[in-house]
Short mmCIF file of C-alpha atoms and ligand atoms in Angstrom, two decimals:
data_model
loop_
_atom_site.label_atom_id
_atom_site.label_comp_id
_atom_site.label_asym_id
_atom_site.label_seq_id
_atom_site.Cartn_x
_atom_site.Cartn_y
_atom_site.Cartn_z
CA UNK A 157 81.12 -16.06 57.66
CA UNK A 158 82.70 -12.92 59.06
CA UNK A 159 85.93 -11.12 58.36
CA UNK A 160 88.52 -12.12 61.04
CA UNK A 161 89.71 -8.52 61.20
CA UNK A 162 86.65 -6.28 61.09
CA UNK A 163 83.81 -8.81 61.50
CA UNK A 164 82.19 -7.58 58.28
CA UNK A 165 79.99 -10.03 56.40
CA UNK A 166 80.78 -8.46 53.04
CA UNK A 167 82.97 -11.34 51.90
CA UNK A 168 83.73 -12.28 48.30
CA UNK A 169 85.46 -15.35 46.92
CA UNK A 170 89.02 -14.59 45.96
CA UNK A 171 90.51 -17.62 44.24
CA UNK A 172 92.14 -20.59 45.95
CA UNK A 173 95.23 -21.35 48.04
CA UNK A 174 97.98 -23.75 46.94
CA UNK A 175 96.16 -26.47 48.87
CA UNK A 176 92.93 -25.90 46.96
CA UNK A 177 91.06 -24.23 49.79
CA UNK A 178 88.81 -21.34 48.81
CA UNK A 179 90.25 -17.97 49.67
CA UNK A 180 88.11 -14.99 50.59
CA UNK A 181 88.51 -11.28 50.65
CA UNK A 182 86.74 -8.75 52.84
CA UNK A 183 85.23 -5.93 50.82
CA UNK A 184 85.14 -3.69 53.84
CA UNK A 185 88.80 -3.72 54.96
CA UNK A 186 90.48 -5.66 52.13
CA UNK A 187 91.74 -8.48 54.35
CA UNK A 188 92.30 -11.81 52.58
CA UNK A 189 91.77 -15.01 54.53
CA UNK A 190 91.03 -18.72 54.28
CA UNK A 191 88.23 -20.43 56.12
CA UNK A 192 90.14 -23.05 58.08
CA UNK A 193 88.32 -25.48 60.36
CA UNK A 194 91.59 -26.81 61.84
CA UNK A 195 92.22 -23.39 63.35
CA UNK A 196 89.31 -23.66 65.73
CA UNK A 197 90.49 -23.47 69.31
CA UNK A 198 90.38 -26.66 71.37
CA UNK A 199 88.25 -26.17 74.46
CA UNK A 200 89.40 -26.76 78.04
CA UNK A 201 87.37 -29.95 78.55
CA UNK A 202 88.99 -31.56 75.51
CA UNK A 203 92.47 -30.52 76.68
CA UNK A 204 91.83 -32.05 80.10
CA UNK A 205 90.67 -35.27 78.46
CA UNK A 206 93.77 -35.31 76.25
CA UNK A 207 95.98 -34.80 79.32
CA UNK A 208 94.40 -37.82 80.99
CA UNK A 209 94.76 -39.98 77.88
CA UNK A 210 98.41 -38.91 77.51
CA UNK A 211 99.08 -40.04 81.09
CA UNK A 212 97.71 -43.46 80.13
CA UNK A 213 100.29 -43.57 77.33
CA UNK A 214 97.66 -44.03 74.65
CA UNK A 215 98.89 -43.56 71.08
CA UNK A 216 98.49 -40.05 69.70
CA UNK A 217 96.52 -41.33 66.70
CA UNK A 218 94.01 -42.95 69.05
CA UNK A 219 93.71 -39.83 71.19
CA UNK A 220 93.16 -37.73 68.09
CA UNK A 221 90.39 -40.03 66.96
CA UNK A 222 88.65 -40.14 70.35
CA UNK A 223 88.80 -36.41 71.03
CA UNK A 224 88.26 -35.24 67.45
CA UNK A 225 91.36 -33.04 67.24
CA UNK A 226 93.80 -33.28 64.35
CA UNK A 227 96.94 -35.38 64.84
CA UNK A 228 99.02 -32.41 63.76
CA UNK A 229 97.50 -30.22 66.45
CA UNK A 230 97.95 -32.98 69.03
CA UNK A 231 101.63 -33.39 68.15
CA UNK A 232 102.09 -29.65 68.54
CA UNK A 233 100.24 -29.72 71.87
CA UNK A 234 102.38 -32.60 73.19
CA UNK A 235 105.61 -30.90 72.14
CA UNK A 236 104.51 -27.75 73.92
CA UNK A 237 103.51 -29.69 77.01
CA UNK A 238 106.72 -31.68 77.32
CA UNK A 239 108.72 -28.50 76.91
CA UNK A 240 106.79 -26.92 79.78
CA UNK A 241 107.15 -30.03 81.95
CA UNK A 242 110.94 -30.23 81.50
CA UNK A 243 111.23 -26.55 82.41
CA UNK A 244 109.12 -27.05 85.54
CA UNK A 245 111.11 -30.08 86.73
CA UNK A 246 114.34 -28.12 86.36
CA UNK A 247 113.02 -25.50 88.74
CA UNK A 248 111.83 -28.17 91.18
CA UNK A 249 115.24 -29.84 91.18
CA UNK A 250 116.97 -26.58 91.98
CA UNK A 251 114.60 -25.88 94.87
CA UNK A 252 115.15 -29.44 96.15
CA UNK A 253 118.94 -29.13 96.20
CA UNK A 254 118.71 -25.89 98.17
CA UNK A 255 116.55 -27.64 100.75
CA UNK A 256 119.06 -30.50 101.03
CA UNK A 257 121.93 -28.09 101.52
CA UNK A 258 120.18 -26.29 104.35
CA UNK A 259 119.37 -29.62 106.01
CA UNK A 260 123.04 -30.68 105.97
CA UNK A 261 124.36 -27.49 107.57
ZN1 LIG B 444 87.29 -6.90 57.03
#
């Protein structure tokens, strides 16, 4: 395990969090941190697979199980995605109405 700040391996145990996870402290820079597996980034291939499964309207719990991501992360990902989609469609609609107007005149 390395320090997330300075990459030092001089790590000591430093008690526990409220959730019972072991907390660590870097002896080099003094940074305190928790080793958290759920923080690992989701790779592109998994995201693409999730996108496809979402299009098939498969339940989030099932997608989480198939792809191995946490349901909490998936919910966050979906929220983010739908927000982006609604923003994009707004822009498309505006562009479309301009085109229609120029066709009429
Ligand atoms: Zn450090």
